[in-house]
């Protein structure tokens, strides 16, 4: 099977990017990261990519007047790098239909809660405010809505008395670092079959 060419989009720290890099290096995932793109010049993901010898480019959102122009610049970079699977790893922007259609069925995201609960950019804050006892994380395909595409993998994580956003985020992140590479591995091996809202895992 041909290697999947990954383009990874990040906004900040890039710890999920790091876990994907390590899983590729250790041979767990049959893929190559062709490019890392960030929307912010100070994203730590840029230096993580460069340290691993991966091309890294900032497409600074502030330098574009419209979302359309910004997304066209992202698509241009991804196409030039021959990317076949787009990975959103802590990319804190909603992508428009223009972008989603350019990579239909070939965009994944990780969200730090059990979707469809607690969508949006402040999942841990919202989880703690609601008082649920269980949270977790979700890897899903990206469609034209917010955190609404077909779910690939999910795993639950307990919410403990006294949790802060930081302690909960750290507990969830450990699981993110395991299930995101796993979802990418399954995709790269052709083991994900999407049927409407459902993703079948063929192994
Ligand atoms: C992760 O927890 C990811 O699930 C979350 O941002 C964090 C990025 O961490 N993403 C979202 O909230 C998307 N709505 P990282 O930069 O260290 O991978």
Coordinates of C-alpha atoms and ligand atoms in Angstrom, one line a residue:
X1 CA 0.0 0.0 0.0
X2 CA 1.3 3.5 -0.9
X3 CA 2.5 5.6 1.9
X4 CA 0.0 8.3 3.1
X5 CA 1.4 11.8 2.8
X6 CA 0.4 13.8 5.9
X7 CA -0.1 17.6 6.2
X8 CA -0.4 18.5 9.8
X9 CA -2.1 21.8 10.9
X10 CA -1.4 23.2 14.4
X11 CA -1.9 26.4 16.3
X12 CA 0.2 25.9 19.3
X13 CA 2.2 23.5 21.5
X14 CA 2.1 20.6 19.1
X15 CA 2.2 17.7 21.5
X16 CA -0.1 15.6 19.3
X17 CA 2.2 16.4 16.4
X18 CA 5.1 15.1 18.5
X19 CA 3.3 11.8 19.2
X20 CA 2.5 11.4 15.5
X21 CA 6.2 12.0 14.6
X22 CA 7.3 9.4 17.2
X23 CA 4.8 6.8 15.9
X24 CA 6.0 7.3 12.3
X25 CA 9.7 7.1 13.4
X26 CA 9.0 3.9 15.3
X27 CA 7.3 2.3 12.3
X28 CA 3.8 2.2 13.7
X29 CA 2.3 4.3 11.0
X30 CA 2.9 3.8 7.3
X31 CA 3.0 7.5 6.4
X32 CA 5.3 10.5 5.9
X33 CA 4.7 14.0 7.2
X34 CA 5.2 16.2 4.2
X35 CA 4.5 19.5 5.8
X36 CA 3.5 21.1 9.1
X37 CA 1.5 24.3 8.8
X38 CA 0.6 26.8 11.6
X39 CA -1.6 29.8 11.6
X40 CA 0.6 31.6 14.2
X41 CA 4.3 32.4 13.9
X42 CA 5.0 31.6 17.6
X43 CA 3.5 28.1 17.5
X44 CA 5.8 25.6 19.2
X45 CA 4.8 23.1 16.6
X46 CA 7.1 24.9 14.1
X47 CA 10.2 24.1 16.1
X48 CA 9.1 20.6 16.9
X49 CA 8.7 19.9 13.1
X50 CA 12.0 21.5 12.3
X51 CA 13.8 19.5 15.0
X52 CA 12.4 16.4 13.3
X53 CA 13.6 17.5 9.9
X54 CA 10.1 18.2 8.6
X55 CA 9.2 21.2 6.4
X56 CA 7.3 23.7 8.5
X57 CA 5.6 26.8 7.3
X58 CA 3.6 29.5 9.1
X59 CA 0.6 30.8 7.1
X60 CA -0.1 33.7 9.4
X61 CA -3.9 34.3 9.6
X62 CA -3.2 37.9 10.4
X63 CA -1.7 38.5 7.0
X64 CA -4.9 37.6 5.2
X65 CA -7.9 39.8 4.9
X66 CA -10.4 37.0 4.5
X67 CA -10.7 33.4 5.7
X68 CA -11.1 32.4 2.0
X69 CA -7.7 33.9 1.1
X70 CA -6.1 32.3 4.2
X71 CA -7.5 28.8 3.4
X72 CA -6.5 29.1 -0.2
X73 CA -2.9 29.7 0.9
X74 CA -3.1 26.6 3.2
X75 CA -4.5 24.5 0.3
X76 CA -1.8 25.7 -2.0
X77 CA 0.9 24.6 0.5
X78 CA -0.8 21.2 1.0
X79 CA -1.2 20.5 -2.7
X80 CA 2.4 21.6 -3.4
X81 CA 3.5 19.0 -0.8
X82 CA 1.3 16.3 -2.4
X83 CA -0.6 15.8 0.9
X84 CA -3.2 13.0 0.8
X85 CA -4.4 13.3 4.5
X86 CA -4.8 16.5 6.5
X87 CA -4.4 16.1 10.2
X88 CA -5.7 18.9 12.5
X89 CA -3.7 18.7 15.7
X90 CA -4.7 21.5 18.0
X91 CA -5.6 23.7 15.0
X92 CA -8.0 26.2 16.7
X93 CA -9.9 27.4 13.6
X94 CA -13.1 26.3 12.0
X95 CA -12.5 25.3 8.4
X96 CA -14.9 26.5 5.8
X97 CA -16.6 24.4 3.1
X98 CA -14.0 25.6 0.6
X99 CA -11.3 23.8 2.6
X100 CA -13.3 20.8 3.5
X101 CA -14.3 20.2 -0.1
X102 CA -10.7 20.4 -1.3
X103 CA -9.9 17.3 1.0
X104 CA -13.3 15.7 1.2
X105 CA -13.1 12.6 3.5
X106 CA -9.4 13.2 4.0
X107 CA -9.3 15.5 7.0
X108 CA -9.1 14.3 10.6
X109 CA -9.4 16.2 13.9
X110 CA -8.9 15.4 17.6
X111 CA -11.2 16.9 20.1
X112 CA -10.6 16.8 23.8
X113 CA -14.1 15.6 24.9
X114 CA -16.6 12.9 24.1
X115 CA -18.4 14.3 21.0
X116 CA -21.1 15.3 20.4
X117 CA -20.9 16.7 23.9
X118 CA -18.8 19.8 24.6
X119 CA -18.0 20.9 21.1
X120 CA -15.9 24.0 20.5
X121 CA -12.7 25.6 21.7
X122 CA -13.2 25.3 25.4
X123 CA -14.1 21.7 26.0
X124 CA -12.4 21.2 29.4
X125 CA -13.8 24.4 30.8
X126 CA -17.3 23.4 29.7
X127 CA -16.9 19.8 31.0
X128 CA -16.0 21.1 34.5
X129 CA -18.7 23.7 34.5
X130 CA -21.4 21.1 33.6
X131 CA -20.2 18.7 36.2
X132 CA -20.0 15.5 34.2
X133 CA -18.1 12.6 35.7
X134 CA -16.6 11.3 32.5
X135 CA -14.9 13.1 29.7
X136 CA -12.4 11.8 27.1
X137 CA -11.4 12.5 23.6
X138 CA -12.6 11.9 20.1
X139 CA -10.9 11.5 16.7
X140 CA -13.3 12.2 13.8
X141 CA -13.4 13.1 10.2
X142 CA -14.0 16.7 9.5
X143 CA -17.2 17.8 7.7
X144 CA -18.6 21.2 7.1
X145 CA -19.9 21.6 10.7
X146 CA -18.1 22.2 13.9
X147 CA -16.7 19.0 15.5
X148 CA -19.6 17.1 13.8
X149 CA -18.1 14.7 11.3
X150 CA -18.1 10.8 11.6
X151 CA -16.4 9.5 14.7
X152 CA -13.4 7.2 14.2
X153 CA -12.2 6.5 17.8
X154 CA -13.2 7.7 21.2
X155 CA -12.0 6.9 24.7
X156 CA -13.4 7.9 28.1
X157 CA -11.3 9.6 30.8
X158 CA -12.6 10.1 34.4
X159 CA -13.2 13.6 35.7
X160 CA -12.0 13.7 39.3
X161 CA -13.1 15.8 42.3
X162 CA -10.9 18.9 42.4
X163 CA -9.9 18.7 38.7
X164 CA -8.8 22.0 37.2
X165 CA -8.8 22.6 33.4
X166 CA -5.0 21.8 33.6
X167 CA -5.2 18.5 35.5
X168 CA -8.1 17.3 33.3
X169 CA -6.4 18.4 30.1
X170 CA -3.2 16.5 31.1
X171 CA -5.2 13.3 31.8
X172 CA -7.0 13.5 28.5
X173 CA -3.9 14.5 26.5
X174 CA -2.2 11.2 27.5
X175 CA -5.0 9.3 25.8
X176 CA -5.0 11.7 22.8
X177 CA -1.4 10.8 22.2
X178 CA -2.4 7.2 21.9
X179 CA -5.6 7.3 19.9
X180 CA -4.7 9.9 17.3
X181 CA -1.7 7.9 15.9
X182 CA -3.9 4.8 16.1
X183 CA -6.6 6.5 13.9
X184 CA -4.0 7.6 11.4
X185 CA -2.5 4.1 11.3
X186 CA -5.9 2.6 10.5
X187 CA -6.5 5.2 7.7
X188 CA -3.1 4.6 6.2
X189 CA -3.7 0.9 6.2
X190 CA -7.1 1.4 4.4
X191 CA -9.0 0.0 7.4
X192 CA -11.5 2.8 7.9
X193 CA -14.8 2.5 5.9
X194 CA -17.2 5.4 6.2
X195 CA -20.9 4.6 5.9
X196 CA -23.0 7.7 6.5
X197 CA -22.2 8.9 10.0
X198 CA -20.6 5.5 11.0
X199 CA -17.0 4.6 10.6
X200 CA -16.4 0.9 10.4
X201 CA -13.0 -0.4 11.5
X202 CA -12.0 -3.3 9.3
X203 CA -9.7 -5.3 11.6
Ligands
LIG1 C1 -5.4 19.1 22.3 O1 -5.9 18.8 23.6 C2 -6.5 19.0 21.3 O2 -7.4 18.0 21.5 C3 -7.1 20.4 21.4 O3 -6.1 21.3 21.6 C4 -5.0 20.6 22.2 C5 -3.8 20.8 21.4 O4 -2.6 20.3 22.1 N1 -7.9 20.7 20.3 C6 -9.1 21.4 20.3 O5 -9.5 21.8 21.3 C7 -9.7 21.6 19.0 N2 -11.0 22.2 19.2 P1 -1.3 20.1 21.3 O6 -1.0 21.4 20.5 O7 -0.3 19.9 22.4 O8 -1.4 18.9 20.4

